[in-house]
Coordinates of C-alpha atoms in Angstrom, one line a residue:
Chain H
M677 CA -36.9 12.0 -19.5
K678 CA -36.3 12.2 -23.1
P679 CA -37.4 9.2 -24.8
R680 CA -34.8 7.2 -26.6
S681 CA -35.3 5.0 -29.4
L682 CA -34.6 1.2 -28.5
T683 CA -31.8 0.6 -31.0
Y684 CA -30.0 3.6 -29.5
R685 CA -30.4 2.2 -25.9
R686 CA -29.4 -1.1 -27.0
G687 CA -26.4 0.4 -28.7
I688 CA -25.2 2.2 -25.6
D689 CA -25.6 -0.7 -23.3
L690 CA -23.8 -3.0 -25.9
S691 CA -20.9 -0.7 -26.2
I692 CA -20.6 -0.2 -22.2
R693 CA -20.5 -4.1 -22.2
V694 CA -17.8 -4.5 -24.7
I695 CA -15.8 -1.1 -22.7
S696 CA -16.2 -3.1 -19.6
S697 CA -15.1 -6.7 -20.9
L698 CA -12.2 -5.0 -22.6
A699 CA -11.1 -3.0 -19.4
A700 CA -11.2 -6.4 -17.5
L701 CA -9.3 -8.1 -20.1
F702 CA -6.7 -4.9 -19.9
G703 CA -6.2 -5.8 -16.0
I704 CA -5.6 -9.4 -16.7
I705 CA -3.0 -8.5 -19.5
M706 CA -1.4 -6.1 -17.4
L707 CA -1.0 -8.7 -14.6
G708 CA 0.2 -11.2 -17.0
W709 CA 2.8 -8.8 -18.6
I710 CA 4.3 -7.7 -15.3
L711 CA 4.3 -11.5 -14.0
G712 CA 5.7 -12.7 -17.3
T713 CA 8.3 -10.2 -17.5
V714 CA 9.5 -10.9 -13.9
L715 CA 9.5 -14.5 -14.5
F716 CA 11.0 -14.4 -17.9
K717 CA 14.1 -12.1 -16.8
G718 CA 14.4 -13.5 -13.2
A719 CA 14.6 -17.3 -14.4
A720 CA 17.6 -16.2 -16.3
A721 CA 19.3 -15.1 -13.2
I722 CA 18.4 -18.0 -10.9
N723 CA 21.2 -20.5 -10.5
W724 CA 22.8 -22.5 -7.8
A725 CA 25.4 -19.5 -7.0
F726 CA 22.3 -17.0 -6.7
F727 CA 21.5 -18.9 -3.5
T728 CA 24.8 -19.5 -1.9
E729 CA 27.3 -17.0 -3.1
L730 CA 27.9 -13.2 -2.1
P731 CA 27.7 -10.9 -4.8
A732 CA 30.6 -10.4 -7.1
P733 CA 31.7 -7.2 -8.1
P734 CA 30.4 -6.0 -11.7
G735 CA 32.2 -7.7 -14.5
M736 CA 33.2 -10.6 -12.4
P737 CA 31.4 -13.9 -13.4
G738 CA 29.2 -15.7 -10.9
G739 CA 28.1 -14.3 -7.5
G740 CA 24.8 -14.5 -6.0
L741 CA 22.6 -13.0 -3.5
A742 CA 22.7 -15.6 -0.9
N743 CA 23.7 -12.7 1.8
A744 CA 20.4 -10.5 1.1
I745 CA 17.9 -13.5 1.0
L746 CA 19.2 -14.4 4.4
G747 CA 18.9 -10.7 5.6
T748 CA 15.4 -10.3 4.1
L749 CA 14.4 -13.4 6.1
L750 CA 16.0 -12.2 9.2
I751 CA 14.8 -8.9 9.3
T752 CA 11.2 -10.0 8.6
L753 CA 11.3 -12.3 11.1
L754 CA 12.5 -9.9 13.8
S755 CA 9.8 -7.6 12.7
V756 CA 7.0 -10.2 13.2
L757 CA 8.5 -10.9 16.6
I758 CA 7.9 -7.2 17.5
G759 CA 5.1 -6.3 15.4
V760 CA 2.6 -9.3 15.6
P761 CA 2.5 -9.6 19.6
V762 CA 2.0 -5.8 20.0
G763 CA -0.5 -5.7 17.4
L764 CA -2.4 -8.9 18.7
A765 CA -2.5 -7.1 22.1
A766 CA -4.1 -4.2 20.6
G767 CA -6.5 -6.0 18.8
V768 CA -7.4 -7.9 22.0
W769 CA -8.0 -4.7 23.8
L770 CA -10.1 -3.2 21.1
A771 CA -12.3 -6.2 20.7
E772 CA -12.5 -7.5 24.3
F773 CA -12.3 -4.4 26.2
G774 CA -12.2 -1.0 24.6
Q775 CA -15.4 -1.8 22.2
E776 CA -17.3 1.4 21.9
S777 CA -15.5 3.5 24.4
K778 CA -14.1 6.8 23.5
L779 CA -10.5 5.7 23.9
A780 CA -10.8 2.8 21.6
E781 CA -12.1 5.0 18.8
V782 CA -9.3 7.0 19.2
I783 CA -7.1 4.3 18.9
R784 CA -9.0 2.9 16.2
F785 CA -8.4 6.1 14.3
A786 CA -4.8 6.3 15.0
A787 CA -4.5 2.9 13.6
N788 CA -6.1 4.0 10.3
L789 CA -3.8 6.8 10.3
L790 CA -0.8 4.8 10.8
M791 CA -1.9 2.3 8.1
S792 CA -2.5 5.0 5.5
T793 CA 1.2 6.7 6.4
P794 CA 3.1 6.2 3.6
S795 CA 5.9 3.5 4.5
I796 CA 8.6 5.9 3.6
I797 CA 7.5 8.2 6.1
I798 CA 7.8 5.6 8.9
G799 CA 11.4 4.8 7.3
V800 CA 11.9 8.6 8.0
F801 CA 10.7 8.7 11.6
V802 CA 12.9 5.5 12.5
Y803 CA 15.8 7.0 10.8
V804 CA 15.5 10.1 13.2
V805 CA 14.7 8.1 16.2
M806 CA 17.1 5.1 16.0
V807 CA 19.5 5.8 13.1
L808 CA 20.7 9.3 13.9
T809 CA 20.9 8.8 17.6
T810 CA 23.0 5.6 17.4
G811 CA 25.1 7.0 14.4
K812 CA 24.5 4.1 12.2
F813 CA 22.1 2.1 10.0
S814 CA 21.2 -1.3 11.3
G815 CA 19.0 -4.3 10.5
T816 CA 17.3 -3.7 13.8
A817 CA 16.1 -0.2 12.7
G818 CA 14.8 -2.0 9.5
A819 CA 12.7 -4.5 11.6
V820 CA 11.3 -1.8 13.6
T821 CA 10.3 -0.1 10.6
L822 CA 8.3 -2.9 9.3
A823 CA 6.9 -3.6 12.7
I824 CA 5.4 -0.5 12.9
I825 CA 4.0 -0.9 9.3
M826 CA 2.6 -4.3 10.2
L827 CA 1.2 -3.2 13.7
P828 CA -1.9 -1.4 12.6
V829 CA -3.0 -4.1 10.2
V830 CA -2.5 -6.8 12.7
A831 CA -4.3 -4.9 15.2
R832 CA -7.4 -4.1 13.1
T833 CA -7.5 -7.5 11.5
A834 CA -7.2 -9.2 15.0
E835 CA -10.1 -7.0 16.3
D836 CA -12.3 -8.0 13.3
M837 CA -11.7 -11.4 13.7
L838 CA -12.1 -11.5 17.4
A839 CA -15.4 -9.6 17.2
L840 CA -16.8 -12.4 14.9
V841 CA -16.4 -14.8 17.9
P842 CA -19.9 -15.1 19.4
S843 CA -20.4 -13.6 23.0
A844 CA -22.0 -16.6 23.9
L845 CA -18.5 -18.7 23.9
R846 CA -17.1 -16.0 25.9
E847 CA -19.6 -16.1 28.4
A848 CA -19.7 -19.9 28.6
A849 CA -16.1 -20.0 29.4
L850 CA -16.4 -17.1 32.3
A851 CA -19.5 -18.9 33.5
L852 CA -17.2 -22.1 34.3
G853 CA -15.0 -19.8 36.6
M854 CA -12.2 -19.3 33.9
P855 CA -10.2 -15.9 34.4
R856 CA -10.5 -13.4 31.4
W857 CA -7.1 -13.9 30.1
K858 CA -7.3 -17.8 30.0
A859 CA -11.0 -17.3 28.1
T860 CA -9.5 -15.1 25.7
L861 CA -6.4 -16.8 24.9
G862 CA -7.5 -20.3 25.1
I863 CA -11.2 -20.2 24.0
V864 CA -11.6 -17.1 21.8
F865 CA -8.4 -17.3 20.4
R866 CA -8.9 -20.7 19.1
A867 CA -12.2 -19.8 17.7
A868 CA -10.7 -17.2 15.9
Q869 CA -7.4 -18.8 15.0
T870 CA -8.0 -19.3 11.2
G871 CA -8.9 -15.7 10.9
L872 CA -5.9 -14.7 13.2
L873 CA -3.5 -16.8 11.3
T874 CA -4.5 -15.8 7.9
G875 CA -4.8 -12.0 8.8
T876 CA -1.3 -12.1 10.2
L877 CA 0.3 -13.7 7.4
L878 CA -1.3 -11.4 4.6
A879 CA 0.1 -8.7 6.7
V880 CA 3.7 -10.0 7.0
A881 CA 3.6 -10.9 3.1
R882 CA 2.9 -7.3 2.3
V883 CA 5.7 -5.8 4.6
S884 CA 8.3 -8.3 3.4
G885 CA 8.1 -6.8 -0.1
E886 CA 8.6 -3.4 1.3
T887 CA 11.5 -1.4 -0.1
A888 CA 11.4 2.1 1.0
P889 CA 11.0 1.8 4.6
L890 CA 14.5 0.1 4.5
L891 CA 16.1 2.4 2.3
F892 CA 17.7 4.4 5.1
T893 CA 17.1 2.0 8.0
A894 CA 18.5 -1.3 7.1
L895 CA 20.6 0.2 4.1
N896 CA 22.2 -2.5 2.3
S897 CA 25.5 -4.4 2.5
P898 CA 27.5 -6.7 0.2
Y899 CA 28.5 -9.0 3.3
W900 CA 27.0 -11.7 5.3
P901 CA 24.3 -10.4 7.9
E902 CA 26.6 -11.2 11.1
S903 CA 25.0 -8.6 13.3
F904 CA 21.8 -6.6 13.4
N905 CA 23.7 -3.7 14.7
E906 CA 24.9 -2.9 11.6
P907 CA 23.8 -2.3 7.9
T908 CA 22.0 -5.5 6.7
A909 CA 22.0 -6.7 3.5
N910 CA 18.3 -7.4 2.1
L911 CA 16.7 -8.2 -1.1
T912 CA 14.3 -5.2 -1.8
V913 CA 17.2 -2.5 -1.3
T914 CA 19.4 -4.7 -3.5
I915 CA 16.9 -4.6 -6.3
F916 CA 16.9 -0.8 -6.1
N917 CA 20.7 -0.4 -6.2
Y918 CA 21.2 -2.9 -8.9
A919 CA 18.5 -1.8 -11.1
M920 CA 19.8 1.6 -10.7
S921 CA 23.6 0.6 -11.6
P922 CA 24.7 0.7 -15.3
Y923 CA 26.3 -2.9 -15.0
D924 CA 24.5 -5.6 -16.8
D925 CA 25.0 -8.5 -14.8
W926 CA 23.9 -6.6 -11.6
Q927 CA 20.8 -5.7 -13.5
T928 CA 20.3 -9.4 -14.2
L929 CA 20.9 -10.1 -10.4
A930 CA 18.0 -7.3 -9.6
W931 CA 15.6 -9.5 -11.9
G932 CA 16.6 -12.7 -10.3
A933 CA 16.1 -10.8 -6.6
S934 CA 12.5 -9.5 -8.4
L935 CA 11.3 -12.9 -9.1
L936 CA 12.3 -14.2 -5.6
I937 CA 10.4 -11.7 -3.7
T938 CA 7.6 -11.7 -6.2
A939 CA 7.1 -15.5 -5.8
G940 CA 7.7 -15.2 -2.2
V941 CA 5.1 -12.7 -1.5
L942 CA 2.8 -13.7 -4.0
G943 CA 2.9 -17.4 -3.2
T944 CA 2.2 -16.2 0.6
T945 CA -0.9 -14.3 -0.6
I946 CA -2.4 -17.0 -2.9
I947 CA -1.8 -20.0 -0.4
T948 CA -3.5 -17.7 2.6
R949 CA -6.3 -16.8 0.2
G950 CA -6.7 -20.4 -1.0
F951 CA -6.9 -21.3 2.4
I952 CA -9.5 -18.9 3.2
W953 CA -11.6 -19.8 0.7
Y954 CA -11.4 -23.5 1.1
R955 CA -12.1 -23.3 4.8
S956 CA -15.2 -20.9 4.1
R957 CA -17.1 -23.5 1.7
Chain X
M1124 CA -13.9 -28.4 49.0
Q1125 CA -11.0 -26.1 49.2
T1126 CA -10.5 -23.5 46.3
K1127 CA -6.8 -23.3 45.1
S1128 CA -5.9 -19.6 45.7
H1129 CA -4.2 -18.1 42.8
I1130 CA -3.1 -14.8 41.6
N1131 CA -5.6 -12.9 39.7
F1132 CA -3.9 -12.3 36.2
D1133 CA -6.8 -10.5 34.6
P1134 CA -5.9 -6.9 35.5
A1135 CA -2.4 -7.8 34.4
F1136 CA -3.9 -9.0 31.2
R1137 CA -6.0 -6.0 30.6
W1138 CA -3.3 -3.5 31.1
L1139 CA -0.8 -5.3 29.0
T1140 CA -3.5 -5.6 26.0
L1141 CA -4.2 -1.8 26.6
A1142 CA -0.3 -1.2 26.4
G1143 CA -0.7 -2.7 22.8
G1144 CA -3.2 -0.4 21.7
L1145 CA -1.7 2.7 23.4
A1146 CA 1.5 1.6 21.5
I1147 CA -0.4 2.7 18.2
L1148 CA -1.5 5.9 19.6
F1149 CA 2.0 6.7 20.9
L1150 CA 3.4 5.8 17.7
V1151 CA 1.3 8.1 15.8
G1152 CA 2.1 11.1 18.4
S1153 CA 5.6 10.4 18.1
I1154 CA 5.8 10.6 14.2
C1155 CA 4.2 13.9 14.4
Y1156 CA 6.4 15.1 17.1
T1157 CA 9.6 13.7 15.3
L1158 CA 8.9 15.2 12.1
I1159 CA 8.0 18.3 13.2
I1160 CA 11.2 18.7 15.6
G1161 CA 13.4 17.0 12.7
A1162 CA 12.2 19.6 10.3
M1163 CA 12.3 22.7 12.6
P1164 CA 15.7 24.1 11.1
A1165 CA 14.1 24.1 7.6
L1166 CA 10.7 25.4 9.1
K1167 CA 12.6 28.4 10.7
K1168 CA 14.9 29.1 7.7
F1169 CA 12.1 28.9 4.8
G1170 CA 9.2 29.4 6.6
I1171 CA 6.1 29.0 4.4
G1172 CA 8.0 30.1 1.5
F1173 CA 9.2 26.3 1.4
L1174 CA 6.0 25.5 -0.2
F1175 CA 6.2 27.8 -3.1
S1176 CA 9.7 27.8 -3.9
Q1177 CA 10.7 25.7 -6.7
S1178 CA 14.8 25.9 -6.1
W1179 CA 16.2 22.9 -4.9
D1180 CA 20.0 23.2 -4.6
P1181 CA 21.9 21.3 -1.7
A1182 CA 25.1 23.4 -2.6
F1183 CA 23.9 26.5 -2.2
K1184 CA 21.4 25.4 0.7
E1185 CA 18.4 26.7 -1.0
F1186 CA 15.4 24.4 -0.7
G1187 CA 11.6 24.3 -1.6
A1188 CA 9.1 21.8 -2.1
L1189 CA 6.9 23.1 -4.9
S1190 CA 8.5 20.9 -7.7
S1191 CA 8.0 17.7 -5.3
V1192 CA 4.6 18.8 -4.5
Y1193 CA 3.5 19.3 -7.8
G1194 CA 4.8 16.0 -9.1
T1195 CA 3.2 14.1 -6.4
L1196 CA -0.1 16.0 -7.1
V1197 CA 0.0 15.3 -10.7
S1198 CA 1.1 11.8 -10.8
T1199 CA -1.6 11.1 -8.3
A1200 CA -4.2 12.9 -10.4
I1201 CA -3.1 11.3 -13.8
G1202 CA -3.3 7.9 -11.3
M1203 CA -6.9 8.4 -10.4
L1204 CA -7.8 9.7 -13.6
I1205 CA -7.1 6.6 -15.3
A1206 CA -7.9 4.2 -12.3
V1207 CA -11.4 5.2 -11.3
P1208 CA -13.2 5.1 -14.6
L1209 CA -11.3 1.7 -15.0
S1210 CA -12.1 0.6 -12.1
L1211 CA -15.8 1.4 -12.1
V1212 CA -16.1 -0.6 -15.5
I1213 CA -14.2 -3.5 -14.2
A1214 CA -16.7 -3.9 -11.2
L1215 CA -19.3 -3.6 -13.4
F1216 CA -18.0 -6.3 -15.3
L1217 CA -17.3 -8.5 -12.4
V1218 CA -20.7 -7.9 -10.8
E1219 CA -23.4 -7.7 -13.7
L1220 CA -21.8 -9.3 -16.7
A1221 CA -19.5 -12.0 -16.1
P1222 CA -20.5 -15.5 -15.3
P1223 CA -19.7 -16.2 -11.5
A1224 CA -16.9 -18.5 -12.2
V1225 CA -15.4 -16.1 -14.5
S1226 CA -16.0 -13.3 -12.1
R1227 CA -14.4 -15.1 -9.2
L1228 CA -11.3 -15.8 -11.3
V1229 CA -10.9 -12.2 -12.9
G1230 CA -11.6 -10.8 -9.7
G1231 CA -8.7 -12.7 -8.1
A1232 CA -6.5 -11.8 -10.7
I1233 CA -7.1 -8.0 -10.4
E1234 CA -6.5 -8.4 -6.6
L1235 CA -3.4 -10.0 -7.2
L1236 CA -2.0 -6.7 -8.9
A1237 CA -2.3 -5.3 -5.1
A1238 CA -0.2 -7.9 -3.8
I1239 CA 2.5 -7.2 -6.2
P1240 CA 5.2 -5.5 -4.5
S1241 CA 5.9 -1.9 -5.5
I1242 CA 9.5 -2.4 -6.2
I1243 CA 8.4 -5.0 -8.9
Y1244 CA 6.1 -2.1 -10.4
G1245 CA 9.4 -0.1 -10.4
M1246 CA 11.6 -3.0 -12.2
W1247 CA 9.1 -3.3 -14.7
G1248 CA 8.0 0.3 -15.3
L1249 CA 11.8 1.3 -15.7
F1250 CA 12.8 -1.5 -18.0
V1251 CA 9.7 -2.6 -19.9
F1252 CA 7.0 0.0 -19.8
A1253 CA 8.9 3.2 -20.0
P1254 CA 10.5 1.9 -23.4
F1255 CA 7.1 0.8 -24.6
L1256 CA 5.8 4.2 -23.6
A1257 CA 8.5 6.0 -25.5
D1258 CA 8.2 3.8 -28.6
H1259 CA 4.6 3.4 -29.2
V1260 CA 2.4 5.8 -27.0
Q1261 CA 4.0 8.9 -26.8
P1262 CA 4.7 9.7 -30.5
W1263 CA 1.1 8.4 -30.9
L1264 CA -0.2 11.0 -28.1
T1265 CA 1.9 14.0 -29.5
S1266 CA 0.4 13.3 -33.2
V1267 CA -3.4 13.1 -31.8
A1268 CA -3.0 16.3 -30.0
P1269 CA -0.1 18.2 -31.8
G1270 CA -0.8 21.6 -30.2
L1271 CA -1.5 20.3 -26.6
P1272 CA 1.3 21.2 -24.3
L1273 CA 0.7 18.2 -22.1
F1274 CA 1.9 15.7 -24.6
Q1275 CA 5.0 17.6 -26.0
G1276 CA 8.8 17.0 -25.7
P1277 CA 10.8 14.1 -26.5
P1278 CA 9.5 10.8 -25.8
I1279 CA 11.7 9.4 -23.3
G1280 CA 9.2 6.9 -21.9
I1281 CA 10.3 7.7 -17.7
G1282 CA 8.4 10.8 -16.6
M1283 CA 5.3 12.0 -15.1
L1284 CA 2.9 10.2 -17.7
A1285 CA 4.9 6.7 -16.8
A1286 CA 4.4 7.3 -13.1
G1287 CA 1.0 8.3 -13.2
I1288 CA -0.1 5.2 -15.5
I1289 CA 1.8 3.0 -13.0
L1290 CA 0.3 4.4 -9.9
A1291 CA -3.3 3.7 -11.7
L1292 CA -2.2 0.3 -12.2
M1293 CA -1.4 0.0 -8.4
V1294 CA -4.7 1.7 -7.1
L1295 CA -6.9 -0.1 -9.6
P1296 CA -7.4 -3.5 -7.7
F1297 CA -8.2 -1.2 -4.5
I1298 CA -10.9 0.7 -5.9
T1299 CA -12.2 -2.1 -7.9
S1300 CA -12.6 -4.7 -5.0
V1301 CA -14.6 -1.9 -2.8
T1302 CA -16.7 -0.8 -5.7
R1303 CA -17.3 -4.3 -6.5
D1304 CA -18.3 -5.0 -3.0
V1305 CA -20.6 -1.8 -2.8
F1306 CA -22.2 -2.9 -6.3
Q1307 CA -23.1 -6.6 -4.6
M1308 CA -24.9 -4.9 -1.7
V1309 CA -27.5 -3.3 -4.0
P1310 CA -30.6 -5.3 -3.4
E1311 CA -31.4 -7.9 -6.1
V1312 CA -35.2 -6.7 -5.8
V1313 CA -34.3 -3.0 -6.5
K1314 CA -32.2 -4.0 -9.5
E1315 CA -34.8 -6.5 -10.8
S1316 CA -37.6 -4.0 -10.7
A1317 CA -35.6 -1.5 -12.9
Y1318 CA -35.2 -4.6 -15.2
G1319 CA -38.7 -5.4 -15.2
M1320 CA -39.5 -1.8 -16.5
G1321 CA -37.4 -2.8 -19.7
S1322 CA -34.0 -1.0 -18.5
T1323 CA -30.8 -2.4 -20.1
T1324 CA -28.1 -3.4 -18.2
W1325 CA -26.0 -0.1 -18.3
E1326 CA -29.2 1.9 -17.3
V1327 CA -29.7 -0.3 -14.2
T1328 CA -26.1 0.7 -13.3
R1329 CA -26.4 4.3 -14.0
K1330 CA -29.8 4.8 -12.5
V1331 CA -29.9 2.3 -10.0
T1332 CA -26.7 0.4 -9.0
L1333 CA -24.4 3.7 -8.9
P1334 CA -26.9 6.1 -7.2
Y1335 CA -27.4 3.5 -4.4
G1336 CA -23.8 2.8 -3.9
I1337 CA -22.0 6.1 -4.9
Q1338 CA -21.1 6.8 -1.3
G1339 CA -19.2 3.5 -1.1
V1340 CA -17.5 4.4 -4.4
V1341 CA -16.4 7.7 -3.3
G1342 CA -15.0 5.9 -0.3
A1343 CA -13.2 3.8 -2.5
C1344 CA -11.5 6.4 -4.4
F1345 CA -10.2 7.8 -1.2
L1346 CA -8.6 4.7 0.0
G1347 CA -7.0 4.6 -3.8
L1348 CA -5.9 8.3 -3.2
G1349 CA -4.4 7.8 0.2
R1350 CA -2.1 4.8 -1.5
A1351 CA -1.2 6.7 -4.8
I1352 CA -0.2 9.7 -2.8
G1353 CA 2.6 8.2 -0.8
E1354 CA 3.7 5.5 -3.3
T1355 CA 7.4 5.4 -3.1
M1356 CA 9.5 2.9 -5.2
A1357 CA 7.5 2.4 -8.2
V1358 CA 7.4 6.5 -8.7
T1359 CA 10.9 6.7 -7.9
F1360 CA 11.9 4.1 -10.7
V1361 CA 9.9 6.0 -13.4
I1362 CA 9.5 9.6 -12.6
G1363 CA 12.8 10.8 -13.7
N1364 CA 14.1 12.6 -10.5
R1365 CA 14.3 16.1 -11.6
H1366 CA 13.7 19.1 -9.6
E1367 CA 12.0 21.1 -12.3
I1368 CA 8.1 21.6 -13.2
S1369 CA 7.4 21.3 -16.7
A1370 CA 4.2 21.3 -18.6
S1371 CA 4.7 18.3 -20.5
L1372 CA 3.7 15.2 -18.8
F1373 CA 6.3 13.5 -21.0
A1374 CA 8.9 15.4 -19.1
A1375 CA 10.9 13.9 -15.8
G1376 CA 9.9 15.3 -12.6
N1377 CA 9.8 14.1 -8.9
S1378 CA 7.4 13.4 -6.1
I1379 CA 8.0 14.0 -2.3
A1380 CA 8.4 10.1 -1.8
S1381 CA 10.8 9.8 -4.6
T1382 CA 13.1 12.9 -3.6
L1383 CA 13.2 11.4 0.2
A1384 CA 14.0 8.0 -1.5
N1385 CA 16.8 9.2 -3.5
E1386 CA 18.5 12.1 -1.5
F1387 CA 17.7 10.9 2.2
T1388 CA 21.0 8.9 2.7
E1389 CA 23.1 11.6 0.9
A1390 CA 21.7 14.7 3.2
S1391 CA 25.1 15.9 4.1
D1392 CA 24.2 18.9 6.3
D1393 CA 21.6 19.3 8.7
L1394 CA 19.6 21.9 6.8
Y1395 CA 19.4 19.4 3.9
L1396 CA 18.2 17.0 6.2
A1397 CA 15.8 19.2 7.9
A1398 CA 14.4 20.2 4.4
L1399 CA 14.0 16.5 3.4
I1400 CA 12.3 15.9 6.8
E1401 CA 10.0 18.6 6.2
L1402 CA 9.1 17.2 2.7
G1403 CA 8.1 14.0 4.7
L1404 CA 6.1 16.4 7.2
V1405 CA 4.2 17.7 4.2
L1406 CA 3.4 14.2 2.8
F1407 CA 2.2 13.0 6.3
G1408 CA -0.1 16.3 6.2
I1409 CA -1.6 15.3 3.1
T1410 CA -2.6 11.7 4.0
L1411 CA -3.6 13.2 7.3
V1412 CA -6.0 15.6 5.6
I1413 CA -7.2 12.8 3.3
Q1414 CA -7.7 10.3 6.1
F1415 CA -9.8 13.0 8.0
I1416 CA -12.1 13.8 4.8
A1417 CA -12.3 10.0 4.5
R1418 CA -13.6 9.4 7.9
W1419 CA -16.1 12.4 7.6
W1420 CA -17.4 11.2 4.6
L1421 CA -17.9 7.7 5.7
R1422 CA -19.5 8.7 9.0
R1423 CA -21.9 11.0 6.8
T1424 CA -22.6 8.1 4.9
A1425 CA -23.4 6.0 7.7
R1426 CA -25.6 8.5 9.3
K1427 CA -27.5 9.2 5.9
L1428 CA -28.0 5.3 5.6
G1429 CA -29.2 5.0 9.2
A1430 CA -26.7 2.4 10.2
V1431 CA -25.6 2.1 13.8
R1432 CA -21.9 2.6 13.4

């Protein structure tokens, strides 16, 4: 190794320190810039009508996104009802029964693959399977798409959380004569409940901000969501449509919707993370 | 004592949970199958030429994936070129330089970048960042590198460069957090022995921490790559959506995901739809390959380090 003068080495070290501090600062500034923009522009659109009224035609005063807010909540709720039980079941099987078996390895790989599949591909898949066959866009198709995105995340998180529960606890329950299902649901689940809950919440938060998979499944609608068998209004696709429109008041509404979605997703994430941090102290 | 006879639910429970696991397998299988069947008309009509044709003309039923694939690869490449070094130095800051309290705060803030929905990046990119790029960054780039074709053309903001930078911001938190964890796993003793010999912080990082954790860092990059390549909404907002390849990064282009997002609901005839589904198939194939390489890499690493799994 070539000997270098101390001044040179200190100089290099100092410049790297400065660069890396600046990079961290850059990250913070970008976060602040994005959140600040959303807050500033979104707050201008938020008022009572925003939460209570249907969208108005461009140029008309007033109008809100009440239908889209409700639609997003309903679609997310339905997707949780489909995705979480199946995901938990898969997680239980992987952690309790499958473990190191060949099949478990294959399922894990499939779950990883599904997790890394772009959400728009899941949208295309559900479009072909559900929209093309029934001939119409529907809220159900949107919820199924979100459920598929949620499924592998819930499964892998559940597996990790269940695997953390010490085997002695399972064995103690089984030794008392508890059937396996009761030991799993009553004892192991209870021991892992914080992890299961927070993991699921994080997955739901992520999915509720998704847009691409809803573009051609739930589509969008200017009306109240009355049935899950027709296009259902939702916030994220509304943002896309309104932002791409040439009308100023629609773009303002899009910013309002952005603020709402960001607050919802970030709020859930921060509260969940805070809870994990608080519990782990 | 009489035992209460009861039905044994255990086999049912076992099968029920297995069904959940198999559902994942079934879904992945059906996604492959559906995409291939759906793309069949286009596969038959255009064959392998689909990948190398640049024409995209729904009116004349001419479809080629080249510009979309090119856009996907170039925007991802720009994103990774920016995100990887930036993530490395931020991780360095978090692990080696910042006091614990600052590190936790900054680390948490960087991780928040990952929680922002992609459509928000799109909104910010289109209405705030692209104009900023057009007014301040692009003219400067042109003047710094006058001859370089990459930075030529009118500074309109939206285009390949904007998409790449926004992708960088979106994958930054993923690479940073994995890299930080990897850096933290380096045993203190190893680092301290280097410090004890009079190394500076940078020398310890470059000659001890980085070689020790390089495998994990590469894994983190694959993770980021996988996310960037299929990113849809943010890219759709800022890439400009034009089916053309141009040498300049300032020019508008498109990516596979953005083409799907823009045109899928407009696909009027079967061949158009099949061509779009085939684009989806190509994207799915790319993620499949990345996932396989990442797995292979991780397994190789695990074996090298002598870990059990």
